CSV table of C-alpha atoms and ligand atoms in Angstrom, one decimal:
chain,number,residue,atom,x,y,z
A,1,MET,CA,68.0,58.3,6.3
A,2,GLU,CA,65.2,60.9,7.5
A,3,PRO,CA,62.1,59.3,8.0
A,4,TRP,CA,59.7,61.5,5.7
A,5,LEU,CA,62.0,60.2,2.9
A,6,VAL,CA,61.4,56.6,3.6
A,7,ALA,CA,57.5,57.5,3.8
A,8,ILE,CA,57.8,59.0,0.5
A,9,GLY,CA,59.3,55.6,-0.9
A,10,GLY,CA,57.0,53.5,0.6
A,11,LEU,CA,54.3,55.4,-1.2
A,12,VAL,CA,55.6,55.7,-4.5
A,13,ALA,CA,56.2,51.4,-4.3
A,14,LEU,CA,52.9,51.2,-3.5
A,15,ALA,CA,51.7,53.2,-6.5
A,16,ILE,CA,53.8,51.3,-8.7
A,17,ALA,CA,52.5,48.0,-7.0
A,18,LEU,CA,49.0,49.1,-7.3
A,19,VAL,CA,49.4,49.9,-11.4
A,20,ALA,CA,51.2,46.6,-11.7
A,21,VAL,CA,48.4,44.8,-10.4
A,22,ARG,CA,45.8,46.7,-12.0
A,23,ARG,CA,47.4,46.1,-15.3
A,24,GLY,CA,47.4,42.4,-14.3
A,25,ARG,CA,43.5,42.2,-13.7
A,26,ARG,CA,43.5,43.9,-17.0
A,27,THR,CA,45.4,41.1,-19.0
A,28,VAL,CA,43.8,39.0,-17.2
A,29,THR,CA,40.3,40.3,-18.4
A,30,ARG,CA,41.4,40.1,-22.1
A,31,ILE,CA,42.4,36.9,-21.6
A,32,ARG,CA,39.2,35.7,-20.4
A,33,THR,CA,37.3,37.7,-23.0
A,34,VAL,CA,39.4,36.1,-25.8
A,35,THR,CA,39.6,32.8,-24.7
A,36,GLY,CA,35.4,32.6,-23.6
A,37,ALA,CA,37.0,31.6,-19.7
A,38,SER,CA,34.3,32.5,-17.0
A,39,ALA,CA,35.7,35.2,-14.3
A,40,ALA,CA,36.6,32.3,-12.2
A,41,ALA,CA,38.6,30.4,-14.6
A,42,ASP,CA,42.8,30.3,-14.2
A,43,PRO,CA,44.3,32.5,-15.8
A,44,VAL,CA,47.2,30.0,-16.7
A,45,LEU,CA,44.4,27.6,-18.0
A,46,ALA,CA,43.1,30.4,-20.2
A,47,VAL,CA,46.6,31.1,-21.7
A,48,THR,CA,46.9,27.4,-22.3
A,49,ALA,CA,43.4,27.0,-24.2
A,50,LEU,CA,44.5,30.6,-26.1
A,51,ARG,CA,47.9,28.6,-27.8
A,52,ASP,CA,46.0,25.5,-28.0
A,53,GLN,CA,43.4,27.3,-30.3
A,54,ALA,CA,46.4,29.4,-32.3
A,55,ASP,CA,48.0,25.9,-32.8
A,56,ARG,CA,44.7,24.6,-34.2
A,57,ILE,CA,44.4,27.6,-36.4
A,58,ALA,CA,47.2,27.4,-38.0
A,59,GLY,CA,47.0,23.1,-38.4
A,60,ASP,CA,43.6,24.7,-40.3
A,61,LEU,CA,45.4,27.1,-42.6
A,62,ALA,CA,48.1,24.5,-43.5
A,63,ALA,CA,45.5,21.8,-44.3
A,64,ASP,CA,43.7,24.4,-46.7
A,65,ARG,CA,46.7,25.6,-48.3
A,66,HIS,CA,47.9,21.9,-48.9
A,67,ASP,CA,44.3,21.1,-50.2
A,68,HIS,CA,44.7,24.6,-52.5
A,69,ASP,CA,48.2,23.4,-53.8
A,70,VAL,CA,47.1,20.0,-54.8
A,71,LEU,CA,43.4,21.4,-56.1
A,72,LEU,CA,45.5,23.9,-58.3
A,73,GLU,CA,47.8,21.1,-59.2
A,74,SER,CA,45.4,18.7,-60.6
A,75,LEU,CA,43.3,21.3,-62.5
A,76,THR,CA,43.8,21.2,-66.3
A,77,GLN,CA,43.6,24.7,-67.0
A,78,GLY,CA,46.4,27.0,-66.0
A,79,VAL,CA,46.4,28.9,-63.4
A,80,ILE,CA,49.1,31.7,-62.7
A,81,THR,CA,49.5,34.4,-60.0
A,82,ILE,CA,51.1,37.8,-60.8
A,83,ASP,CA,51.4,40.6,-58.3
A,84,ARG,CA,51.0,44.5,-59.3
A,85,ASP,CA,54.3,44.6,-61.0
A,86,LEU,CA,53.4,41.7,-63.4
A,87,ARG,CA,55.7,39.5,-62.1
A,88,ILE,CA,54.6,35.5,-61.6
A,89,VAL,CA,54.7,34.6,-58.2
A,90,ALA,CA,52.7,31.5,-58.6
A,91,ALA,CA,51.9,28.9,-61.3
A,92,ASN,CA,50.5,25.2,-61.5
A,93,ALA,CA,51.7,22.6,-63.6
A,94,ALA,CA,49.1,22.8,-66.7
A,95,ALA,CA,50.7,26.7,-66.9
A,96,HIS,CA,54.3,25.4,-66.8
A,97,GLY,CA,53.2,22.6,-69.6
A,98,PHE,CA,51.1,25.2,-71.6
A,99,LEU,CA,54.2,27.7,-72.0
A,100,ASP,CA,56.6,24.4,-72.6
A,101,ARG,CA,58.3,25.4,-69.4
A,102,GLN,CA,59.8,23.6,-67.0
A,103,PRO,CA,58.1,23.2,-63.4
A,104,GLY,CA,58.7,26.2,-61.3
A,105,SER,CA,60.6,28.0,-64.1
A,106,LEU,CA,58.2,30.7,-64.7
A,107,ILE,CA,58.1,32.1,-60.8
A,108,GLY,CA,59.7,35.2,-60.9
A,109,ARG,CA,59.4,35.8,-64.4
A,110,THR,CA,57.5,38.7,-65.7
A,111,VAL,CA,54.2,38.1,-67.8
A,112,ILE,CA,55.8,39.2,-71.0
A,113,GLU,CA,59.2,36.9,-70.7
A,114,ALA,CA,56.8,34.0,-69.6
A,115,PHE,CA,54.4,34.3,-72.8
A,116,LEU,CA,56.4,36.2,-75.3
A,117,GLU,CA,53.5,37.9,-76.0
A,118,ALA,CA,52.6,41.6,-75.7
A,119,GLN,CA,48.5,40.8,-75.6
A,120,VAL,CA,49.0,39.0,-72.8
A,121,GLU,CA,50.6,41.8,-70.6
A,122,SER,CA,47.8,43.9,-71.7
A,123,ILE,CA,45.3,41.9,-71.0
A,124,ALA,CA,46.9,41.5,-67.1
A,125,ARG,CA,47.2,45.0,-67.0
A,126,THR,CA,43.4,45.6,-67.7
A,127,ALA,CA,42.3,43.3,-65.4
A,128,LEU,CA,44.5,44.9,-62.6
A,129,GLU,CA,43.1,48.1,-63.5
A,130,GLN,CA,39.4,47.3,-64.6
A,131,GLY,CA,38.9,44.0,-62.3
A,132,SER,CA,38.5,41.5,-65.5
A,133,ALA,CA,39.5,41.1,-69.1
A,134,VAL,CA,39.8,38.2,-71.0
A,135,GLY,CA,41.5,37.2,-75.0
A,136,GLU,CA,43.0,35.1,-77.1
A,137,VAL,CA,46.4,34.6,-78.0
A,138,GLY,CA,48.6,32.3,-80.0
A,139,ARG,CA,48.6,31.3,-84.1
A,140,THR,CA,45.8,29.4,-85.5
A,141,ASP,CA,48.2,26.6,-87.3
A,142,PRO,CA,47.7,23.3,-85.5
A,143,ALA,CA,51.5,23.3,-84.6
A,144,THR,CA,51.1,26.3,-82.2
A,145,ARG,CA,48.6,26.3,-79.2
A,146,ARG,CA,45.7,28.5,-78.4
A,147,LEU,CA,45.2,29.8,-75.4
A,148,LEU,CA,41.9,31.5,-74.1
A,149,VAL,CA,43.6,34.0,-71.0
A,150,ARG,CA,41.1,34.7,-68.5
A,151,ALA,CA,42.5,37.6,-66.4
A,152,ARG,CA,41.1,38.7,-63.0
A,153,ARG,CA,42.2,41.0,-60.3
A,154,SER,CA,42.8,39.6,-56.9
A,155,SER,CA,41.9,40.8,-53.2
A,156,ALA,CA,45.5,40.8,-52.4
A,157,GLY,CA,46.6,43.6,-54.8
A,158,GLY,CA,48.0,41.6,-58.0
A,159,ALA,CA,46.2,39.0,-60.3
A,160,TRP,CA,45.4,35.8,-61.3
A,161,LEU,CA,45.2,34.5,-65.1
A,162,ILE,CA,43.7,31.3,-66.0
A,163,LEU,CA,44.8,29.2,-68.9
A,164,GLU,CA,42.6,27.7,-71.1
A,165,ASP,CA,44.0,25.5,-74.4
A,166,VAL,CA,41.5,26.2,-77.4
A,167,SER,CA,43.9,24.9,-80.4
A,168,GLU,CA,41.3,21.8,-80.6
A,169,LEU,CA,38.1,23.7,-80.2
A,170,ARG,CA,39.5,26.2,-82.8
A,171,ARG,CA,40.8,23.6,-85.5
A,172,LEU,CA,37.4,22.0,-85.4
A,173,GLN,CA,35.7,25.2,-85.8
A,174,GLN,CA,37.9,25.8,-88.6
A,175,ILE,CA,37.2,22.2,-90.2
A,176,ARG,CA,33.2,22.9,-89.7
A,177,ALA,CA,33.4,26.1,-91.5
A,178,GLU,CA,35.9,24.8,-94.5
A,179,PHE,CA,33.1,22.0,-94.8
A,180,ILE,CA,30.1,23.9,-95.3
A,181,ASP,CA,32.2,26.3,-96.9
A,182,ASN,CA,32.7,23.7,-99.6
A,183,LEU,CA,29.2,22.3,-99.6
A,184,SER,CA,27.5,25.2,-99.7
A,185,HIS,CA,30.0,26.1,-103.2
A,186,GLU,CA,29.1,22.8,-104.5
A,187,LEU,CA,25.1,23.2,-103.9
A,188,ARG,CA,25.0,27.0,-105.3
A,189,THR,CA,25.5,26.2,-108.8
A,190,PRO,CA,23.3,23.8,-109.5
A,191,LEU,CA,20.6,25.0,-107.0
A,192,THR,CA,20.5,28.1,-108.6
A,193,THR,CA,20.5,26.5,-111.8
A,194,VAL,CA,17.2,24.3,-110.8
A,195,SER,CA,15.6,27.3,-109.1
A,196,LEU,CA,15.7,29.3,-112.7
A,197,LEU,CA,14.3,26.6,-114.1
A,198,ALA,CA,11.6,26.4,-111.4
A,199,GLU,CA,10.6,30.1,-112.4
A,200,THR,CA,10.5,29.4,-116.0
A,201,LEU,CA,8.3,26.6,-115.5
A,202,THR,CA,5.9,28.5,-112.8
A,203,ARG,CA,6.2,31.4,-115.8
A,204,GLU,CA,5.4,28.9,-119.1
A,205,ALA,CA,2.8,26.9,-116.3
A,206,GLU,CA,0.7,30.3,-115.7
A,207,ALA,CA,0.9,31.3,-119.5
A,208,ALA,CA,-0.6,27.5,-121.0
A,209,GLY,CA,-3.9,28.4,-118.4
A,210,ASP,CA,-6.2,25.8,-118.5
A,211,THR,CA,-4.4,23.4,-120.5
A,212,ILE,CA,-2.3,22.8,-117.3
A,213,PRO,CA,-4.5,21.4,-114.2
A,214,LEU,CA,-4.8,23.8,-111.2
A,215,LYS,CA,-3.5,21.2,-109.0
A,216,MET,CA,0.2,20.7,-111.3
A,217,ARG,CA,0.4,24.3,-111.6
A,218,ASP,CA,0.3,24.9,-107.6
A,219,ARG,CA,2.9,22.0,-107.2
A,220,ILE,CA,5.2,23.7,-109.5
A,221,GLY,CA,4.6,27.0,-108.1
A,222,LYS,CA,5.4,25.3,-104.5
A,223,ILE,CA,8.6,23.9,-106.3
A,224,GLU,CA,9.6,27.3,-107.2
A,225,VAL,CA,9.1,28.6,-103.6
A,226,GLU,CA,11.0,25.9,-102.0
A,227,THR,CA,13.8,26.2,-104.1
A,228,GLY,CA,13.9,30.2,-103.7
A,229,HIS,CA,14.6,29.3,-99.9
A,230,LEU,CA,17.1,26.4,-100.9
A,231,VAL,CA,19.3,29.0,-102.9
A,232,GLN,CA,18.8,31.6,-99.9
A,233,MET,CA,20.1,29.3,-97.4
A,234,VAL,CA,23.0,28.0,-99.2
A,235,SER,CA,24.1,32.0,-99.9
A,236,GLU,CA,23.4,32.6,-96.1
A,237,LEU,CA,25.6,29.5,-95.1
A,238,LEU,CA,28.6,30.7,-97.5
A,239,ASP,CA,28.4,33.9,-96.0
A,240,LEU,CA,28.3,33.0,-92.7
A,241,SER,CA,31.2,30.7,-93.0
A,242,ARG,CA,33.0,33.0,-95.0
A,243,ILE,CA,32.2,36.1,-91.8
A,244,GLU,CA,33.7,32.8,-89.4
A,245,SER,CA,36.5,32.2,-91.1
A,246,GLY,CA,37.8,35.1,-92.0
A,247,GLY,CA,38.5,36.2,-88.3
A,248,SER,CA,39.2,39.7,-88.6
A,249,ILE,CA,37.3,42.2,-91.0
A,250,GLY,CA,38.1,43.5,-94.2
A,251,THR,CA,37.8,47.1,-95.9
A,252,VAL,CA,37.5,49.4,-92.4
A,253,ASP,CA,36.3,53.2,-93.3
A,254,LEU,CA,35.0,55.8,-91.1
A,255,LEU,CA,31.0,54.8,-90.9
A,256,ASP,CA,28.2,57.2,-90.4
A,257,LEU,CA,25.3,54.6,-89.1
A,258,GLY,CA,23.0,56.9,-89.1
A,259,GLN,CA,23.4,57.4,-93.2
A,260,ILE,CA,23.3,53.3,-93.2
A,261,ALA,CA,20.1,53.1,-91.0
A,262,ASN,CA,18.6,55.7,-93.7
A,263,GLU,CA,20.2,53.7,-96.8
A,264,SER,CA,18.9,50.5,-95.3
A,265,ILE,CA,15.7,51.6,-95.0
A,266,GLU,CA,15.1,52.6,-98.5
A,267,ARG,CA,16.5,48.9,-99.3
A,268,LEU,CA,13.5,47.5,-97.5
A,269,ARG,CA,10.8,50.4,-98.5
A,270,LEU,CA,9.6,48.2,-101.0
A,271,PHE,CA,9.4,45.0,-98.8
A,272,ALA,CA,7.8,46.7,-95.7
A,273,ASP,CA,5.2,48.8,-98.3
A,274,ARG,CA,3.9,45.3,-99.5
A,275,GLN,CA,3.5,44.4,-95.5
A,276,GLY,CA,2.1,47.6,-95.0
A,277,VAL,CA,4.5,48.8,-92.3
A,278,THR,CA,5.9,51.8,-92.0
A,279,LEU,CA,9.7,52.8,-91.4
A,280,ARG,CA,11.4,55.4,-89.7
A,281,VAL,CA,14.8,56.6,-88.4
A,282,GLU,CA,15.5,58.7,-85.5
A,283,ARG,CA,19.5,59.8,-85.3
A,284,HIS,CA,21.3,61.3,-82.5
A,285,PRO,CA,22.2,64.9,-84.3
A,286,SER,CA,25.8,64.8,-83.8
A,287,LEU,CA,26.8,60.9,-84.0
A,288,PRO,CA,30.6,60.1,-83.9
A,289,PRO,CA,31.7,57.8,-86.4
A,290,VAL,CA,32.5,54.2,-86.1
A,291,GLN,CA,35.5,52.0,-87.7
A,292,GLY,CA,33.8,48.9,-89.8
A,293,ASP,CA,33.1,47.5,-93.0
A,294,GLU,CA,30.7,49.3,-94.9
A,295,GLU,CA,29.2,46.3,-96.6
A,296,ARG,CA,28.8,44.2,-93.5
A,297,ILE,CA,27.4,46.6,-91.1
A,298,GLY,CA,24.5,47.3,-93.6
A,299,GLN,CA,24.2,43.5,-94.0
A,300,VAL,CA,23.3,43.6,-90.1
A,301,PHE,CA,21.1,46.7,-90.4
A,302,VAL,CA,18.7,44.5,-93.2
A,303,ASN,CA,19.1,41.3,-91.3
A,304,LEU,CA,17.5,42.9,-88.2
A,305,LEU,CA,14.9,45.0,-90.2
A,306,HIS,CA,13.4,42.6,-92.5
A,307,ASN,CA,12.8,40.4,-89.2
A,308,ALA,CA,11.2,43.6,-87.8
A,309,VAL,CA,8.9,43.8,-90.8
A,310,LYS,CA,8.4,39.9,-91.2
A,311,PHE,CA,7.3,39.6,-87.6
A,312,SER,CA,5.3,43.1,-87.8
A,313,PRO,CA,1.7,42.9,-88.1
A,314,ASP,CA,0.0,44.5,-90.8
A,315,GLY,CA,-0.2,48.1,-90.1
A,316,GLY,CA,2.8,48.2,-87.8
A,317,ASP,CA,5.7,50.3,-87.6
A,318,VAL,CA,9.1,49.4,-86.8
A,319,THR,CA,11.6,52.2,-85.7
A,320,VAL,CA,15.5,52.4,-86.0
A,321,ILE,CA,17.4,54.7,-83.3
A,322,VAL,CA,20.9,55.5,-84.0
A,323,ARG,CA,22.4,57.2,-80.4
A,324,THR,CA,25.8,57.2,-78.4
A,325,ASP,CA,26.2,55.9,-75.3
A,326,ALA,CA,29.6,55.8,-73.1
A,327,GLY,CA,31.9,55.9,-75.9
A,328,ARG,CA,29.8,53.5,-78.3
A,329,VAL,CA,27.4,53.8,-80.6
A,330,VAL,CA,24.4,52.0,-80.2
A,331,THR,CA,21.7,51.2,-82.6
A,332,SER,CA,18.1,49.5,-82.0
A,333,ILE,CA,15.5,48.5,-84.1
A,334,ALA,CA,12.0,48.4,-82.2
A,335,ASP,CA,8.9,46.5,-83.7
A,336,HIS,CA,5.5,46.0,-82.3
A,337,GLY,CA,5.1,42.6,-83.4
A,338,VAL,CA,5.1,38.8,-82.3
A,339,GLY,CA,7.7,39.3,-79.7
A,340,ILE,CA,9.8,36.3,-78.6
A,341,PRO,CA,9.1,33.7,-75.9
A,342,ARG,CA,12.3,34.6,-73.1
A,343,ALA,CA,13.1,31.0,-72.9
A,344,ALA,CA,13.9,31.6,-76.8
A,345,GLN,CA,15.6,34.8,-76.8
A,346,ALA,CA,18.9,33.4,-74.8
A,347,ARG,CA,19.1,30.9,-78.2
A,348,ILE,CA,17.9,33.3,-81.7
A,349,PHE,CA,21.4,33.9,-82.3
A,350,GLU,CA,22.7,30.5,-82.7
A,351,ARG,CA,22.5,29.3,-86.4
A,352,PHE,CA,20.0,27.8,-87.7
A,353,TYR,CA,17.4,29.0,-84.5
A,354,LYS,CA,13.6,29.3,-85.4
A,355,VAL,CA,10.7,30.1,-82.6
A,356,ASP,CA,8.4,28.9,-84.2
A,357,ARG,CA,7.9,28.7,-87.9
A,358,ALA,CA,3.9,29.3,-88.1
A,359,ARG,CA,4.1,32.6,-86.4
A,360,VAL,CA,5.1,34.5,-89.8
A,361,ARG,CA,2.4,36.0,-92.0
A,362,GLY,CA,2.1,34.5,-96.0
A,363,GLU,CA,5.6,32.7,-95.9
A,364,THR,CA,7.2,29.9,-94.9
A,365,GLY,CA,9.8,31.7,-93.0
A,366,GLY,CA,13.4,32.1,-93.4
A,367,THR,CA,16.9,30.0,-92.9
A,368,GLY,CA,17.3,30.9,-89.3
A,369,LEU,CA,21.2,32.1,-90.1
A,370,GLY,CA,20.1,36.1,-90.2
A,371,LEU,CA,20.8,36.8,-86.7
A,372,ALA,CA,23.8,34.4,-86.5
A,373,ILE,CA,25.5,36.5,-89.3
A,374,ALA,CA,24.7,39.4,-87.8
A,375,ARG,CA,26.3,38.5,-84.3
A,376,HIS,CA,29.3,37.4,-86.1
A,377,ILE,CA,29.8,40.7,-87.8
A,378,ILE,CA,28.7,42.8,-84.7
A,379,GLU,CA,31.6,40.8,-82.5
A,380,GLN,CA,34.4,41.0,-85.3
A,381,HIS,CA,33.6,45.1,-84.8
A,382,GLY,CA,34.3,44.7,-81.2
A,383,GLY,CA,31.2,45.3,-80.6
A,384,THR,CA,28.0,43.6,-78.6
A,385,ILE,CA,24.3,42.9,-80.1
A,386,TRP,CA,21.5,41.3,-77.8
A,387,VAL,CA,17.3,41.5,-77.6
A,388,GLU,CA,15.2,42.5,-75.6
A,389,SER,CA,11.2,41.2,-76.2
A,390,THR,CA,8.0,41.1,-74.7
A,391,GLU,CA,5.7,38.3,-76.1
A,392,GLY,CA,2.9,39.4,-77.9
A,393,ALA,CA,3.9,43.1,-77.4
A,394,GLY,CA,7.2,43.5,-79.9
A,395,SER,CA,11.0,43.0,-80.2
A,396,THR,CA,14.1,45.6,-80.2
A,397,PHE,CA,17.1,44.2,-81.2
A,398,SER,CA,20.2,46.4,-80.7
A,399,PHE,CA,24.0,46.5,-81.2
A,400,ALA,CA,26.7,48.8,-79.9
A,401,LEU,CA,30.0,49.5,-81.3
A,402,PRO,CA,33.0,51.6,-80.3
A,403,THR,CA,33.4,54.6,-81.4
A,404,ALA,CA,36.3,55.8,-84.0
A,405,SER,CA,37.9,57.7,-81.6
A,406,GLY,CA,36.7,55.8,-78.0
B,501,LIG,P1,15.4,33.6,-90.0
B,501,LIG,O1,15.5,33.8,-91.4
B,501,LIG,O2,14.0,32.9,-89.7
B,501,LIG,O3,14.5,35.2,-89.7
B,501,LIG,P2,16.6,35.1,-88.1
B,501,LIG,O4,18.2,34.2,-87.6
B,501,LIG,O5,17.2,36.3,-88.5
B,501,LIG,O6,16.3,33.5,-88.7
B,501,LIG,O7,16.1,34.6,-86.6
B,501,LIG,C1,16.2,33.7,-86.2
B,501,LIG,C2,14.7,33.6,-85.3
B,501,LIG,O8,14.3,34.6,-84.8
B,501,LIG,C3,13.4,33.6,-86.2
B,501,LIG,O9,13.0,32.4,-87.2
B,501,LIG,C4,12.2,34.1,-85.4
B,501,LIG,O10,11.8,32.9,-84.6
B,501,LIG,C5,13.4,35.1,-84.4
B,501,LIG,N1,13.2,36.1,-84.5
B,501,LIG,C6,14.3,37.1,-84.8
B,501,LIG,N2,13.5,38.3,-85.2
B,501,LIG,C7,12.3,38.6,-84.4
B,501,LIG,C8,11.6,39.8,-84.4
B,501,LIG,N3,11.8,40.9,-84.6
B,501,LIG,N4,10.1,39.6,-83.6
B,501,LIG,C9,10.2,38.2,-83.7
B,501,LIG,N5,10.8,37.0,-83.3
B,501,LIG,C10,11.8,37.4,-84.2
């Protein structure tokens, strides 16, 4: 072979060897970086350390997975994992129990096959699109299970469905509503009679003048006022239990909330005048209609307006604002009255809750049921109700209802 050819071959071999050495160094440096080994450490040892570390991580992951599975299996709530095609990829024992399925038999089924309820499919779809959704499925009769389904999008692209058995809770709620309904019915007739008698007695006592001692006339007057409150409480209790047990709303019409606001104000005009309170309405010029029961929505307006006037000072004013906001019609009723302490704001929508009897001018106050009734009606219409208030400065009660088109 030519000597110049031998020289070129030698040079190429040298270049390849140099590249290999540089690559080797780079690999060793990378291993050192990953393992945190010092420059002086043996690369073989570093690789072994790296492998040990990987084994440890794999062991930790397996232990975590096992804990996670044990935890899921011991939950009394049903947990189902679905993929983006609404197919079940995992489900715990409680979920199988709730749906009366053999252990493991839910895997691979679609949501509709598992639940046989289109509503659950729509809850799952909403969660996949919007992040979360909630709903209740099943019939209310005692033989059927009633499930609360909460759905949440998972980071893996599917969603979790959390199932809670609310059959017993709903059964007890129904018993309570029926009990209150029966009791109020039984009480209403005799109480109305007592109230009418007390009213007549007051009139007769006034007509009799000084022949009846002042103290006695005073007592008769108090009996009349208190029986009046009892009659009001019983009829509100009846209202509440009917609204609660009714489930969904009755007559559904297209409603103009601006018009209902004006009519409600007229209904309360006399009461407001007596209290020296001015009422006014501000309405958005082109309000879309909402779907609902006119009488019930009117009752919400009256309950909120009645409170606003009752808790306003003499000379105060109450404003009703009806406007549109993101596919909803929002009504706000603002007063500049006593306001509600922050701690009480979360509780005032509970039945019978009253902040403080002493705060109302000139009367012993209401029943504590008006806001509970309002909340039920609004929620039955698919809306929400809330309060913003500063103690001593006033309160604004608002409710939002979806527009008929939206
Ligand atoms: P009530 O018949 O006692 O008015 P509600 O359920 O309507 O019952 O109201 C519950 C409680 O919430 C009231 O007793 C009162 O303490 C408080 N509240 C309601 N509306 C107002 C308001 N506009 N300003 C101040 N407090 C209010």
